[in-house]
Short mmCIF file of C-alpha atoms in Angstrom, two decimals:
data_model
loop_
_atom_site.label_atom_id
_atom_site.label_comp_id
_atom_site.label_asym_id
_atom_site.label_seq_id
_atom_site.Cartn_x
_atom_site.Cartn_y
_atom_site.Cartn_z
CA MET A 29 159.07 128.77 123.01
CA GLY A 30 158.91 129.47 119.30
CA ASP A 31 158.49 125.76 118.23
CA THR A 32 155.31 125.68 120.59
CA ALA A 33 153.87 128.72 118.97
CA LEU A 34 154.64 127.49 115.47
CA GLU A 35 152.94 124.12 116.32
CA LYS A 36 149.96 125.71 117.58
CA THR A 37 149.42 128.03 114.57
CA ALA A 38 149.75 125.00 112.39
CA GLU A 39 147.40 122.81 114.42
CA GLU A 40 144.98 126.02 114.09
CA LEU A 41 145.32 126.27 110.42
CA ARG A 42 144.62 122.38 110.03
CA HIS A 43 141.41 123.16 112.13
CA GLU A 44 140.44 126.01 110.01
CA ILE A 45 140.98 124.04 106.64
CA ASP A 46 138.67 121.09 107.94
CA GLU A 47 136.24 123.66 108.94
CA LEU A 48 136.15 125.36 105.25
CA HIS A 49 135.88 121.76 103.82
CA ARG A 50 132.88 121.15 105.82
CA GLN A 51 131.26 124.33 104.65
CA GLN A 52 132.10 123.46 101.13
CA ARG A 53 130.14 120.14 101.48
CA GLU A 54 127.21 121.83 102.96
CA ILE A 55 126.94 124.24 100.09
CA THR A 56 127.37 121.44 97.50
CA GLU A 57 124.58 119.42 99.28
CA ARG A 58 122.45 122.56 99.06
CA LEU A 59 123.24 122.98 95.22
CA ARG A 60 122.32 119.33 94.70
CA ASP A 61 118.96 119.74 96.62
CA PRO A 62 117.85 123.41 96.79
CA ARG A 63 114.37 122.31 98.10
CA GLY A 64 115.54 120.17 100.86
CA LEU A 65 113.44 117.14 99.71
CA ARG A 66 116.12 114.47 100.25
CA ARG A 67 117.15 115.38 103.70
CA GLY A 68 116.32 112.53 106.29
CA GLY A 69 114.42 110.54 103.77
CA PHE A 70 116.24 107.41 104.61
CA SER A 71 116.33 107.28 108.28
CA ASN A 72 113.37 105.35 109.13
CA VAL A 73 114.04 102.57 106.62
CA ALA A 74 114.22 99.23 108.24
CA PRO A 75 116.67 96.62 107.47
CA ARG A 76 116.27 94.51 104.46
CA ASN A 77 116.14 90.91 106.07
CA GLN A 78 114.25 92.16 109.10
CA GLY A 79 110.85 90.88 107.96
CA ARG A 80 112.24 87.41 106.51
CA ARG A 81 112.65 85.69 109.80
CA ALA A 82 111.41 82.08 109.82
CA PHE A 83 108.93 81.01 112.47
CA PRO A 84 109.17 77.59 113.98
CA ARG A 85 106.02 75.27 112.85
CA PRO A 86 104.21 73.93 115.65
CA ALA A 87 104.10 69.73 115.81
CA GLU A 88 101.07 68.27 114.03
CA ARG A 89 98.85 66.95 116.98
CA ASN A 90 96.97 64.75 114.67
CA ASP A 91 99.80 62.78 113.73
CA VAL A 92 100.80 62.29 117.40
CA GLU A 93 97.66 61.06 118.30
CA ASP A 94 97.32 58.51 115.65
CA GLU A 95 100.67 56.92 116.56
CA PRO A 96 100.75 53.85 118.95
CA PRO A 97 102.01 54.44 122.60
CA ALA A 98 105.64 54.21 122.96
CA LYS A 99 107.12 50.97 124.22
CA ARG A 100 108.91 51.13 127.50
CA ARG A 101 111.83 48.90 128.53
CA LEU A 102 111.42 47.00 131.52
CA SER A 103 114.29 46.86 134.16
CA SER A 104 114.39 43.19 134.47
CA ALA A 105 114.61 40.61 132.01
CA VAL A 106 111.71 38.49 131.11
CA VAL A 107 111.77 34.69 130.11
CA LYS A 108 109.37 32.04 129.27
CA VAL A 109 108.61 29.31 131.49
CA ASP A 110 106.09 26.81 130.34
CA GLY A 111 104.65 29.16 128.06
CA GLU A 112 104.33 32.00 130.47
CA ASP A 113 106.12 35.34 130.96
CA VAL A 114 108.05 35.18 134.28
CA SER A 115 110.63 37.72 135.29
CA LYS A 116 114.25 36.30 135.41
CA ASP A 117 115.31 37.76 138.94
CA GLY A 118 111.97 36.38 140.77
CA GLU A 119 109.72 39.18 140.13
CA PHE A 120 106.20 39.26 139.21
CA PRO A 121 105.59 38.65 135.45
CA VAL A 122 104.64 41.39 133.13
CA ASP A 123 101.41 41.51 131.14
CA GLY A 124 101.12 43.14 127.60
CA ASN A 125 100.57 46.66 128.78
CA GLY A 126 103.81 46.59 131.03
CA THR A 127 102.04 45.97 134.27
CA GLN A 128 103.20 43.46 136.98
CA VAL A 129 100.68 40.78 137.80
CA LYS A 130 100.96 38.17 140.53
CA VAL A 131 101.91 34.63 139.77
CA GLY A 132 100.14 31.58 141.32
CA GLU A 133 101.67 28.48 142.67
CA ASN A 134 101.80 26.75 139.23
CA GLY A 135 103.52 29.42 137.65
CA THR A 136 100.40 31.00 135.88
CA SER A 137 99.02 34.34 136.29
CA ASP A 138 96.03 35.25 137.84
CA GLN A 139 94.65 37.38 135.07
CA SER A 140 93.07 35.29 132.13
CA ASP A 141 93.74 35.50 128.57
CA LYS A 142 90.11 37.02 128.22
CA LYS A 143 90.86 39.90 130.29
CA GLN A 144 94.11 40.45 128.11
CA SER A 145 92.37 40.28 124.89
CA GLY A 146 89.55 42.58 126.46
CA LEU A 147 92.27 45.33 127.19
CA HIS A 148 93.70 44.86 123.61
CA ARG A 149 90.28 45.53 122.17
CA GLY A 150 89.59 48.38 124.40
CA SER A 151 93.11 49.99 123.40
CA TRP A 152 92.20 49.50 119.64
CA SER A 153 88.51 50.65 120.04
CA GLN A 154 89.88 53.98 121.89
CA ARG A 155 92.16 54.37 118.84
CA ASP A 156 89.30 54.29 116.34
CA ALA A 157 87.48 56.62 118.36
CA GLU A 158 90.12 59.04 118.18
CA GLN A 159 90.60 58.56 114.41
CA ARG A 160 86.73 59.15 114.07
CA ARG A 161 87.14 62.33 115.92
CA THR A 162 90.07 63.37 113.99
CA ASN A 163 88.22 62.87 110.66
CA LYS A 164 85.19 64.91 112.10
CA ARG A 165 87.55 67.54 112.79
CA TYR A 166 88.96 67.49 109.20
CA GLU A 167 85.26 67.47 107.60
CA ALA A 168 84.45 70.37 109.97
CA PHE A 169 87.50 72.56 108.60
CA ALA A 170 86.63 71.42 105.25
CA LEU A 171 85.66 74.56 102.87
CA PRO A 172 82.11 74.53 101.20
CA GLU A 173 82.15 73.81 97.56
CA PRO A 174 81.54 77.18 95.57
CA ALA A 175 78.17 77.50 94.28
CA PRO A 176 77.85 77.44 90.26
CA ARG A 177 77.58 81.15 89.19
CA VAL A 178 74.37 81.70 87.25
CA LEU A 179 74.96 83.99 84.22
CA PRO A 180 72.24 86.31 83.07
CA LYS A 181 70.73 85.10 79.77
CA ASN A 182 70.37 87.58 76.97
CA GLU A 183 67.50 85.69 75.50
CA ASP A 184 65.23 86.24 78.39
CA PRO A 185 62.44 88.74 77.29
CA LYS A 186 62.04 90.15 80.79
CA LEU A 187 65.72 91.13 81.09
CA VAL A 188 65.89 92.84 77.63
CA ASN A 189 62.76 94.82 78.10
CA ARG A 190 63.98 96.09 81.46
CA ASN A 191 67.15 97.16 80.17
CA ARG A 192 65.49 98.94 77.00
CA ARG A 193 63.31 100.71 79.71
CA MET A 194 66.15 101.81 81.60
CA LEU A 195 68.01 102.94 78.63
CA GLY A 196 65.17 104.85 77.51
CA ASN A 197 64.71 106.66 80.78
CA LEU A 198 68.21 107.63 80.77
CA LEU A 199 68.34 109.17 77.42
CA GLY A 200 65.08 110.97 78.39
CA THR A 201 66.78 112.47 81.36
CA LEU A 202 69.77 113.53 79.11
CA GLU A 203 67.74 115.29 76.74
CA LYS A 204 65.80 116.95 79.32
CA PHE A 205 68.89 118.34 80.91
CA ARG A 206 70.17 119.54 77.41
CA LYS A 207 67.16 121.29 76.62
CA GLU A 208 67.02 123.21 80.00
CA ASP A 209 70.68 123.89 79.67
CA LYS A 210 70.04 125.62 76.22
CA GLN A 211 67.28 127.41 77.57
CA ARG A 212 69.30 128.75 80.46
CA SER A 213 72.35 129.87 78.22
CA GLY A 214 70.22 132.38 76.42
CA THR A 215 69.56 134.38 79.75
CA ASP A 216 71.60 137.07 81.07
CA ALA A 217 72.25 135.81 84.48
CA TYR A 218 73.81 132.61 82.67
CA ALA A 219 76.25 135.00 80.76
CA ARG A 220 77.31 136.89 83.59
CA ARG A 221 77.80 133.82 85.75
CA THR A 222 79.99 132.14 82.74
CA ALA A 223 82.02 135.16 82.58
CA ALA A 224 82.65 135.64 86.17
CA LEU A 225 83.80 131.84 86.10
CA GLN A 226 86.05 132.65 83.37
CA ARG A 227 87.62 135.71 84.82
CA ALA A 228 88.27 133.68 88.08
CA GLU A 229 89.98 130.66 86.43
CA GLU A 230 92.21 133.35 84.35
CA LYS A 231 93.05 135.11 87.49
CA ALA A 232 93.74 131.86 89.20
CA ARG A 233 96.04 130.81 86.36
CA GLU A 234 97.90 134.22 86.42
CA GLU A 235 98.70 133.90 90.21
CA SER A 236 99.77 130.30 89.71
CA GLU A 237 102.08 131.16 86.95
CA ARG A 238 103.49 134.45 89.17
CA LEU A 239 104.13 132.17 91.98
CA ARG A 240 105.94 129.64 89.85
CA LEU A 241 108.07 132.39 88.13
CA GLN A 242 108.85 133.86 91.54
CA GLU A 243 109.75 130.51 93.03
CA ARG A 244 112.22 129.96 90.10
CA GLU A 245 113.85 133.35 90.42
CA ASN A 246 114.26 132.83 94.14
CA LEU A 247 116.04 129.39 93.31
CA THR A 248 118.11 131.06 90.77
CA GLU A 249 119.23 133.80 93.30
CA LYS A 250 119.88 131.31 95.83
CA ARG A 251 121.99 129.10 93.69
CA ARG A 252 123.99 132.12 92.37
CA ARG A 253 124.79 133.12 95.95
CA ASP A 254 125.74 129.63 97.04
CA LEU A 255 128.02 129.12 93.93
CA THR A 256 129.70 132.34 95.01
CA LEU A 257 130.09 131.76 98.64
CA ARG A 258 131.62 127.93 97.51
CA ALA A 259 134.02 129.75 95.38
CA ARG A 260 134.97 132.14 98.17
CA VAL A 261 135.22 129.26 100.78
CA ALA A 262 137.37 127.26 98.43
CA ALA A 263 139.70 130.30 97.69
CA LYS A 264 140.12 130.62 101.37
CA ALA A 265 140.92 127.16 102.08
CA GLU A 266 143.43 127.17 99.52
CA GLN A 267 144.99 130.07 101.25
CA LYS A 268 145.12 128.31 104.32
CA LYS A 269 146.65 125.46 102.71
CA LEU A 270 149.51 127.66 101.41
CA GLU A 271 149.93 129.26 104.74
CA LEU A 272 150.37 125.89 106.41
CA LEU A 273 152.71 124.95 103.64
CA PHE A 274 154.96 128.08 104.11
CA LEU A 275 154.95 127.39 108.08
CA GLN A 276 156.05 123.77 107.40
CA TRP A 277 158.61 124.97 104.91
CA SER A 278 159.96 127.66 107.22
CA GLU A 279 160.21 125.12 110.05
CA HIS A 280 162.15 122.78 107.84
CA GLN A 281 164.40 125.65 106.69
CA LYS A 282 165.06 126.57 110.16
CA LYS A 283 166.01 122.76 111.00
CA LEU A 284 168.24 122.72 108.22
CA SER A 285 170.04 125.88 109.21
CA ASN A 286 170.66 124.78 112.80
CA PHE A 287 171.88 121.47 111.52
CA ILE A 288 174.35 123.43 109.16
CA ARG A 289 175.73 125.37 112.16
#
């Protein structure tokens, strides 16, 4: 029964020591960042390689259109008989486009050579039309050439006169404002307004300085309290560690005494 009570007390001491260490870490964090500016600052940072994923590039359709049609392999072999293409297994002969044609009695096909040449010419003309459409698309997407920039000429008398006229108007306006300001500066209303502005600026500066000093004093006082609290927590943690060591030593001595007996 005493062993159970002793183990429970040791477990409680370990738990109290862990809690005191946690309080020490919190106080140390407050001392490092008294204003709390770095708390939760890196929670929304995305992974480094998240935005570097490669996207598959789509295939170029123009290259596919320009290529000739793929050749298809026939199921039956073809041999030449008297200069004609005839299927080996007695089936119909095959023309250049891969389609079957009927064979006459003398072994010749019903389709003439002119029709076959016409089909070849039609396929080539279709490819030429596709090529022309592709070239037109490239020309449509081509960027226009930038127009040459025309720089102003300093030798132009009209431009020089305009610049002189604008500069003269600006200098005249500035001189007018300077004279008006000089006339108003001698009046009592202007002096009172200037004095009021100076007093307001001085008061705002004093208030800002007072708030800055007050904030510094508060931070200093808070730091002093945290240092004192951390020292007390550290001392209490050391005390708990000594108590735990004493309990472990007592348990060890008790086991030794039982062994000697």
